[in-house]
Amino acid sequence: MPVVSERARAKLNAIAARKTRPPKQTARPLAQLRAWWKASAILTSGVAADVINSLLEYSRAAAAAIRARGVAVVDIALAAVDVAATVFVMNGGGRFHRRHLLAEARRHLALVLRGRRRDPGLDDRIVAAAISTHCLDISEPKTVRGLEADYRLYTARWALPELPARRPPTPAPDPDRRPPRRSR
Protein backbone atom coordinates (compact mmCIF):
# COMPACT_ATOMS: atom_id res chain seq x y z
CA MET A 1 0.00 0.00 0.00
CA PRO A 2 1.51 3.36 -1.04
CA VAL A 3 2.13 6.00 1.61
CA VAL A 4 0.19 9.21 1.04
CA SER A 5 1.75 12.43 2.28
CA GLU A 6 -0.11 14.86 4.54
CA ARG A 7 -0.28 17.41 1.77
CA ALA A 8 -1.74 14.94 -0.72
CA ARG A 9 -4.20 13.65 1.90
CA ALA A 10 -5.39 17.20 2.63
CA LYS A 11 -5.85 17.87 -1.08
CA LEU A 12 -7.82 14.63 -1.53
CA ASN A 13 -10.00 15.52 1.46
CA ALA A 14 -10.72 18.94 -0.05
CA ILE A 15 -11.66 17.37 -3.40
CA ALA A 16 -13.93 14.82 -1.69
CA ALA A 17 -15.62 17.55 0.37
CA ARG A 18 -16.22 19.63 -2.76
CA LYS A 19 -17.68 16.68 -4.71
CA THR A 20 -19.97 15.49 -1.91
CA ARG A 21 -21.24 18.95 -0.95
CA PRO A 22 -24.91 19.53 -1.80
CA PRO A 23 -25.55 21.99 -4.64
CA LYS A 24 -26.10 25.62 -3.75
CA GLN A 25 -29.64 26.92 -3.68
CA THR A 26 -30.68 29.04 -6.60
CA ALA A 27 -31.71 32.65 -6.08
CA ARG A 28 -35.40 33.14 -5.43
CA PRO A 29 -37.54 36.23 -5.94
CA LEU A 30 -38.01 38.43 -2.88
CA ALA A 31 -41.80 37.96 -2.94
CA GLN A 32 -41.36 34.19 -2.76
CA LEU A 33 -38.87 34.50 0.12
CA ARG A 34 -41.21 36.80 2.02
CA ALA A 35 -44.09 34.34 1.60
CA TRP A 36 -41.87 31.50 2.83
CA TRP A 37 -40.67 33.54 5.83
CA LYS A 38 -44.25 34.42 6.72
CA ALA A 39 -45.41 30.79 6.50
CA SER A 40 -42.38 29.68 8.51
CA ALA A 41 -43.08 32.29 11.22
CA ILE A 42 -46.69 31.17 11.47
CA LEU A 43 -45.73 27.48 11.69
CA THR A 44 -42.80 27.77 14.09
CA SER A 45 -43.99 30.50 16.47
CA GLY A 46 -47.27 28.92 17.49
CA VAL A 47 -48.94 32.33 17.23
CA ALA A 48 -52.11 32.96 15.25
CA ALA A 49 -51.71 34.04 11.64
CA ASP A 50 -53.48 37.36 12.21
CA VAL A 51 -50.88 38.31 14.85
CA ILE A 52 -48.05 37.62 12.37
CA ASN A 53 -49.91 39.62 9.69
CA SER A 54 -50.36 42.59 12.03
CA LEU A 55 -46.67 42.46 13.01
CA LEU A 56 -45.73 42.51 9.34
CA GLU A 57 -47.96 45.52 8.71
CA TYR A 58 -46.47 47.39 11.71
CA SER A 59 -42.92 46.65 10.56
CA ARG A 60 -43.66 47.73 6.98
CA ALA A 61 -45.20 50.99 8.22
CA ALA A 62 -42.21 51.64 10.51
CA ALA A 63 -39.75 50.95 7.69
CA ALA A 64 -41.62 53.34 5.37
CA ALA A 65 -41.57 56.05 8.05
CA ILE A 66 -37.84 55.58 8.64
CA ARG A 67 -37.09 55.73 4.91
CA ALA A 68 -39.22 58.86 4.49
CA ARG A 69 -37.64 60.62 7.47
CA GLY A 70 -34.03 59.55 6.98
CA VAL A 71 -33.06 61.38 3.83
CA ALA A 72 -29.28 61.28 3.81
CA VAL A 73 -27.56 64.52 2.98
CA VAL A 74 -23.90 64.44 2.12
CA ASP A 75 -21.91 67.51 3.09
CA ILE A 76 -19.17 67.59 0.44
CA ALA A 77 -16.91 69.93 2.40
CA LEU A 78 -17.08 67.78 5.53
CA ALA A 79 -16.62 64.60 3.48
CA ALA A 80 -13.56 66.15 1.79
CA VAL A 81 -11.93 66.88 5.15
CA ASP A 82 -12.70 63.39 6.43
CA VAL A 83 -11.42 61.70 3.27
CA ALA A 84 -8.21 63.75 3.10
CA ALA A 85 -7.44 63.24 6.78
CA THR A 86 -8.09 59.49 6.66
CA VAL A 87 -5.97 58.97 3.56
CA PHE A 88 -3.19 61.15 4.96
CA VAL A 89 -3.04 59.15 8.17
CA MET A 90 -3.41 55.71 6.58
CA ASN A 91 -0.73 56.09 3.91
CA GLY A 92 2.84 55.82 5.07
CA GLY A 93 4.67 59.11 5.01
CA GLY A 94 1.47 61.02 4.27
CA ARG A 95 1.82 60.64 0.49
CA PHE A 96 -1.04 59.37 -1.67
CA HIS A 97 -2.58 59.39 -5.14
CA ARG A 98 -6.03 60.39 -6.32
CA ARG A 99 -7.13 56.74 -6.39
CA HIS A 100 -6.60 56.55 -2.63
CA LEU A 101 -8.86 59.56 -2.11
CA LEU A 102 -11.47 58.08 -4.45
CA ALA A 103 -11.53 54.75 -2.62
CA GLU A 104 -11.88 56.48 0.73
CA ALA A 105 -14.63 58.77 -0.64
CA ARG A 106 -16.57 55.68 -1.72
CA ARG A 107 -16.12 54.14 1.74
CA HIS A 108 -17.32 57.39 3.30
CA LEU A 109 -20.41 57.46 1.08
CA ALA A 110 -21.20 53.83 1.86
CA LEU A 111 -21.06 54.65 5.56
CA VAL A 112 -23.09 57.86 5.33
CA LEU A 113 -25.71 56.69 2.85
CA ARG A 114 -26.08 53.19 4.33
CA GLY A 115 -27.14 51.47 1.15
CA ARG A 116 -29.13 54.31 -0.38
CA ARG A 117 -28.49 55.36 -3.95
CA ARG A 118 -26.00 58.13 -4.45
CA ASP A 119 -25.88 60.79 -7.10
CA PRO A 120 -23.58 59.89 -10.00
CA GLY A 121 -20.23 61.61 -9.65
CA LEU A 122 -20.65 62.45 -5.97
CA ASP A 123 -17.45 60.59 -5.10
CA ASP A 124 -15.55 62.54 -7.76
CA ARG A 125 -16.89 65.83 -6.38
CA ILE A 126 -15.69 64.89 -2.89
CA VAL A 127 -12.24 64.01 -4.27
CA ALA A 128 -12.07 67.27 -6.24
CA ALA A 129 -12.98 69.24 -3.12
CA ALA A 130 -10.41 67.34 -1.06
CA ILE A 131 -7.64 67.94 -3.61
CA SER A 132 -8.41 71.61 -4.14
CA THR A 133 -8.86 72.45 -0.46
CA HIS A 134 -6.82 70.07 1.66
CA CYS A 135 -4.14 68.52 -0.55
CA LEU A 136 -0.84 69.72 -1.88
CA ASP A 137 0.58 68.39 -5.16
CA ILE A 138 4.14 67.18 -4.49
CA SER A 139 4.76 65.22 -7.69
CA GLU A 140 7.81 65.68 -9.76
CA PRO A 141 6.73 64.13 -13.04
CA LYS A 142 9.48 62.77 -15.22
CA THR A 143 7.21 61.26 -17.87
CA VAL A 144 4.08 62.26 -19.76
CA ARG A 145 2.06 59.81 -17.67
CA GLY A 146 3.26 61.56 -14.52
CA LEU A 147 1.49 64.71 -15.72
CA GLU A 148 -1.91 62.94 -15.71
CA ALA A 149 -4.20 63.64 -12.75
CA ASP A 150 -4.39 60.00 -11.67
CA TYR A 151 -0.61 59.77 -11.31
CA ARG A 152 -0.04 62.97 -9.34
CA LEU A 153 1.34 62.53 -5.83
CA TYR A 154 -0.33 64.46 -3.03
CA THR A 155 0.07 65.15 0.65
CA ALA A 156 -2.14 67.05 3.05
CA ARG A 157 -1.67 70.78 3.53
CA TRP A 158 -1.46 70.26 7.29
CA ALA A 159 1.83 68.34 7.14
CA LEU A 160 3.13 67.12 10.47
CA PRO A 161 6.60 68.35 11.50
CA GLU A 162 8.06 64.88 12.13
CA LEU A 163 7.39 63.71 8.57
CA PRO A 164 10.15 64.27 6.02
CA ALA A 165 9.22 66.75 3.32
CA ARG A 166 10.35 64.42 0.54
CA ARG A 167 11.36 60.84 0.19
CA PRO A 168 15.02 60.41 1.00
CA PRO A 169 17.02 59.58 -2.10
CA THR A 170 17.86 55.91 -2.43
CA PRO A 171 21.59 55.35 -2.81
CA ALA A 172 22.76 53.60 -5.94
CA PRO A 173 23.92 50.05 -5.21
CA ASP A 174 27.67 49.57 -5.04
CA PRO A 175 28.66 47.16 -7.84
CA ASP A 176 31.67 45.89 -5.83
CA ARG A 177 29.64 45.05 -2.72
CA ARG A 178 28.43 41.48 -2.42
CA PRO A 179 25.30 40.50 -0.53
CA PRO A 180 25.89 38.81 2.83
CA ARG A 181 26.14 35.04 2.81
CA ARG A 182 23.25 33.11 4.22
CA SER A 183 24.04 30.85 7.11
CA ARG A 184 22.25 27.53 7.33
CSV table of C-alpha atoms in Angstrom, one decimal:
chain,number,residue,atom,x,y,z
A,1,MET,CA,0.0,0.0,0.0
A,2,PRO,CA,1.5,3.4,-1.0
A,3,VAL,CA,2.1,6.0,1.6
A,4,VAL,CA,0.2,9.2,1.0
A,5,SER,CA,1.7,12.4,2.3
A,6,GLU,CA,-0.1,14.9,4.5
A,7,ARG,CA,-0.3,17.4,1.8
A,8,ALA,CA,-1.7,14.9,-0.7
A,9,ARG,CA,-4.2,13.7,1.9
A,10,ALA,CA,-5.4,17.2,2.6
A,11,LYS,CA,-5.8,17.9,-1.1
A,12,LEU,CA,-7.8,14.6,-1.5
A,13,ASN,CA,-10.0,15.5,1.5
A,14,ALA,CA,-10.7,18.9,-0.1
A,15,ILE,CA,-11.7,17.4,-3.4
A,16,ALA,CA,-13.9,14.8,-1.7
A,17,ALA,CA,-15.6,17.6,0.4
A,18,ARG,CA,-16.2,19.6,-2.8
A,19,LYS,CA,-17.7,16.7,-4.7
A,20,THR,CA,-20.0,15.5,-1.9
A,21,ARG,CA,-21.2,19.0,-0.9
A,22,PRO,CA,-24.9,19.5,-1.8
A,23,PRO,CA,-25.5,22.0,-4.6
A,24,LYS,CA,-26.1,25.6,-3.7
A,25,GLN,CA,-29.6,26.9,-3.7
A,26,THR,CA,-30.7,29.0,-6.6
A,27,ALA,CA,-31.7,32.6,-6.1
A,28,ARG,CA,-35.4,33.1,-5.4
A,29,PRO,CA,-37.5,36.2,-5.9
A,30,LEU,CA,-38.0,38.4,-2.9
A,31,ALA,CA,-41.8,38.0,-2.9
A,32,GLN,CA,-41.4,34.2,-2.8
A,33,LEU,CA,-38.9,34.5,0.1
A,34,ARG,CA,-41.2,36.8,2.0
A,35,ALA,CA,-44.1,34.3,1.6
A,36,TRP,CA,-41.9,31.5,2.8
A,37,TRP,CA,-40.7,33.5,5.8
A,38,LYS,CA,-44.3,34.4,6.7
A,39,ALA,CA,-45.4,30.8,6.5
A,40,SER,CA,-42.4,29.7,8.5
A,41,ALA,CA,-43.1,32.3,11.2
A,42,ILE,CA,-46.7,31.2,11.5
A,43,LEU,CA,-45.7,27.5,11.7
A,44,THR,CA,-42.8,27.8,14.1
A,45,SER,CA,-44.0,30.5,16.5
A,46,GLY,CA,-47.3,28.9,17.5
A,47,VAL,CA,-48.9,32.3,17.2
A,48,ALA,CA,-52.1,33.0,15.2
A,49,ALA,CA,-51.7,34.0,11.6
A,50,ASP,CA,-53.5,37.4,12.2
A,51,VAL,CA,-50.9,38.3,14.8
A,52,ILE,CA,-48.1,37.6,12.4
A,53,ASN,CA,-49.9,39.6,9.7
A,54,SER,CA,-50.4,42.6,12.0
A,55,LEU,CA,-46.7,42.5,13.0
A,56,LEU,CA,-45.7,42.5,9.3
A,57,GLU,CA,-48.0,45.5,8.7
A,58,TYR,CA,-46.5,47.4,11.7
A,59,SER,CA,-42.9,46.7,10.6
A,60,ARG,CA,-43.7,47.7,7.0
A,61,ALA,CA,-45.2,51.0,8.2
A,62,ALA,CA,-42.2,51.6,10.5
A,63,ALA,CA,-39.8,51.0,7.7
A,64,ALA,CA,-41.6,53.3,5.4
A,65,ALA,CA,-41.6,56.0,8.0
A,66,ILE,CA,-37.8,55.6,8.6
A,67,ARG,CA,-37.1,55.7,4.9
A,68,ALA,CA,-39.2,58.9,4.5
A,69,ARG,CA,-37.6,60.6,7.5
A,70,GLY,CA,-34.0,59.5,7.0
A,71,VAL,CA,-33.1,61.4,3.8
A,72,ALA,CA,-29.3,61.3,3.8
A,73,VAL,CA,-27.6,64.5,3.0
A,74,VAL,CA,-23.9,64.4,2.1
A,75,ASP,CA,-21.9,67.5,3.1
A,76,ILE,CA,-19.2,67.6,0.4
A,77,ALA,CA,-16.9,69.9,2.4
A,78,LEU,CA,-17.1,67.8,5.5
A,79,ALA,CA,-16.6,64.6,3.5
A,80,ALA,CA,-13.6,66.1,1.8
A,81,VAL,CA,-11.9,66.9,5.2
A,82,ASP,CA,-12.7,63.4,6.4
A,83,VAL,CA,-11.4,61.7,3.3
A,84,ALA,CA,-8.2,63.8,3.1
A,85,ALA,CA,-7.4,63.2,6.8
A,86,THR,CA,-8.1,59.5,6.7
A,87,VAL,CA,-6.0,59.0,3.6
A,88,PHE,CA,-3.2,61.2,5.0
A,89,VAL,CA,-3.0,59.1,8.2
A,90,MET,CA,-3.4,55.7,6.6
A,91,ASN,CA,-0.7,56.1,3.9
A,92,GLY,CA,2.8,55.8,5.1
A,93,GLY,CA,4.7,59.1,5.0
A,94,GLY,CA,1.5,61.0,4.3
A,95,ARG,CA,1.8,60.6,0.5
A,96,PHE,CA,-1.0,59.4,-1.7
A,97,HIS,CA,-2.6,59.4,-5.1
A,98,ARG,CA,-6.0,60.4,-6.3
A,99,ARG,CA,-7.1,56.7,-6.4
A,100,HIS,CA,-6.6,56.5,-2.6
A,101,LEU,CA,-8.9,59.6,-2.1
A,102,LEU,CA,-11.5,58.1,-4.5
A,103,ALA,CA,-11.5,54.8,-2.6
A,104,GLU,CA,-11.9,56.5,0.7
A,105,ALA,CA,-14.6,58.8,-0.6
A,106,ARG,CA,-16.6,55.7,-1.7
A,107,ARG,CA,-16.1,54.1,1.7
A,108,HIS,CA,-17.3,57.4,3.3
A,109,LEU,CA,-20.4,57.5,1.1
A,110,ALA,CA,-21.2,53.8,1.9
A,111,LEU,CA,-21.1,54.6,5.6
A,112,VAL,CA,-23.1,57.9,5.3
A,113,LEU,CA,-25.7,56.7,2.8
A,114,ARG,CA,-26.1,53.2,4.3
A,115,GLY,CA,-27.1,51.5,1.1
A,116,ARG,CA,-29.1,54.3,-0.4
A,117,ARG,CA,-28.5,55.4,-3.9
A,118,ARG,CA,-26.0,58.1,-4.5
A,119,ASP,CA,-25.9,60.8,-7.1
A,120,PRO,CA,-23.6,59.9,-10.0
A,121,GLY,CA,-20.2,61.6,-9.7
A,122,LEU,CA,-20.7,62.4,-6.0
A,123,ASP,CA,-17.5,60.6,-5.1
A,124,ASP,CA,-15.5,62.5,-7.8
A,125,ARG,CA,-16.9,65.8,-6.4
A,126,ILE,CA,-15.7,64.9,-2.9
A,127,VAL,CA,-12.2,64.0,-4.3
A,128,ALA,CA,-12.1,67.3,-6.2
A,129,ALA,CA,-13.0,69.2,-3.1
A,130,ALA,CA,-10.4,67.3,-1.1
A,131,ILE,CA,-7.6,67.9,-3.6
A,132,SER,CA,-8.4,71.6,-4.1
A,133,THR,CA,-8.9,72.4,-0.5
A,134,HIS,CA,-6.8,70.1,1.7
A,135,CYS,CA,-4.1,68.5,-0.5
A,136,LEU,CA,-0.8,69.7,-1.9
A,137,ASP,CA,0.6,68.4,-5.2
A,138,ILE,CA,4.1,67.2,-4.5
A,139,SER,CA,4.8,65.2,-7.7
A,140,GLU,CA,7.8,65.7,-9.8
A,141,PRO,CA,6.7,64.1,-13.0
A,142,LYS,CA,9.5,62.8,-15.2
A,143,THR,CA,7.2,61.3,-17.9
A,144,VAL,CA,4.1,62.3,-19.8
A,145,ARG,CA,2.1,59.8,-17.7
A,146,GLY,CA,3.3,61.6,-14.5
A,147,LEU,CA,1.5,64.7,-15.7
A,148,GLU,CA,-1.9,62.9,-15.7
A,149,ALA,CA,-4.2,63.6,-12.8
A,150,ASP,CA,-4.4,60.0,-11.7
A,151,TYR,CA,-0.6,59.8,-11.3
A,152,ARG,CA,0.0,63.0,-9.3
A,153,LEU,CA,1.3,62.5,-5.8
A,154,TYR,CA,-0.3,64.5,-3.0
A,155,THR,CA,0.1,65.1,0.7
A,156,ALA,CA,-2.1,67.0,3.0
A,157,ARG,CA,-1.7,70.8,3.5
A,158,TRP,CA,-1.5,70.3,7.3
A,159,ALA,CA,1.8,68.3,7.1
A,160,LEU,CA,3.1,67.1,10.5
A,161,PRO,CA,6.6,68.4,11.5
A,162,GLU,CA,8.1,64.9,12.1
A,163,LEU,CA,7.4,63.7,8.6
A,164,PRO,CA,10.2,64.3,6.0
A,165,ALA,CA,9.2,66.8,3.3
A,166,ARG,CA,10.3,64.4,0.5
A,167,ARG,CA,11.4,60.8,0.2
A,168,PRO,CA,15.0,60.4,1.0
A,169,PRO,CA,17.0,59.6,-2.1
A,170,THR,CA,17.9,55.9,-2.4
A,171,PRO,CA,21.6,55.4,-2.8
A,172,ALA,CA,22.8,53.6,-5.9
A,173,PRO,CA,23.9,50.1,-5.2
A,174,ASP,CA,27.7,49.6,-5.0
A,175,PRO,CA,28.7,47.2,-7.8
A,176,ASP,CA,31.7,45.9,-5.8
A,177,ARG,CA,29.6,45.1,-2.7
A,178,ARG,CA,28.4,41.5,-2.4
A,179,PRO,CA,25.3,40.5,-0.5
A,180,PRO,CA,25.9,38.8,2.8
A,181,ARG,CA,26.1,35.0,2.8
A,182,ARG,CA,23.2,33.1,4.2
A,183,SER,CA,24.0,30.9,7.1
A,184,ARG,CA,22.3,27.5,7.3
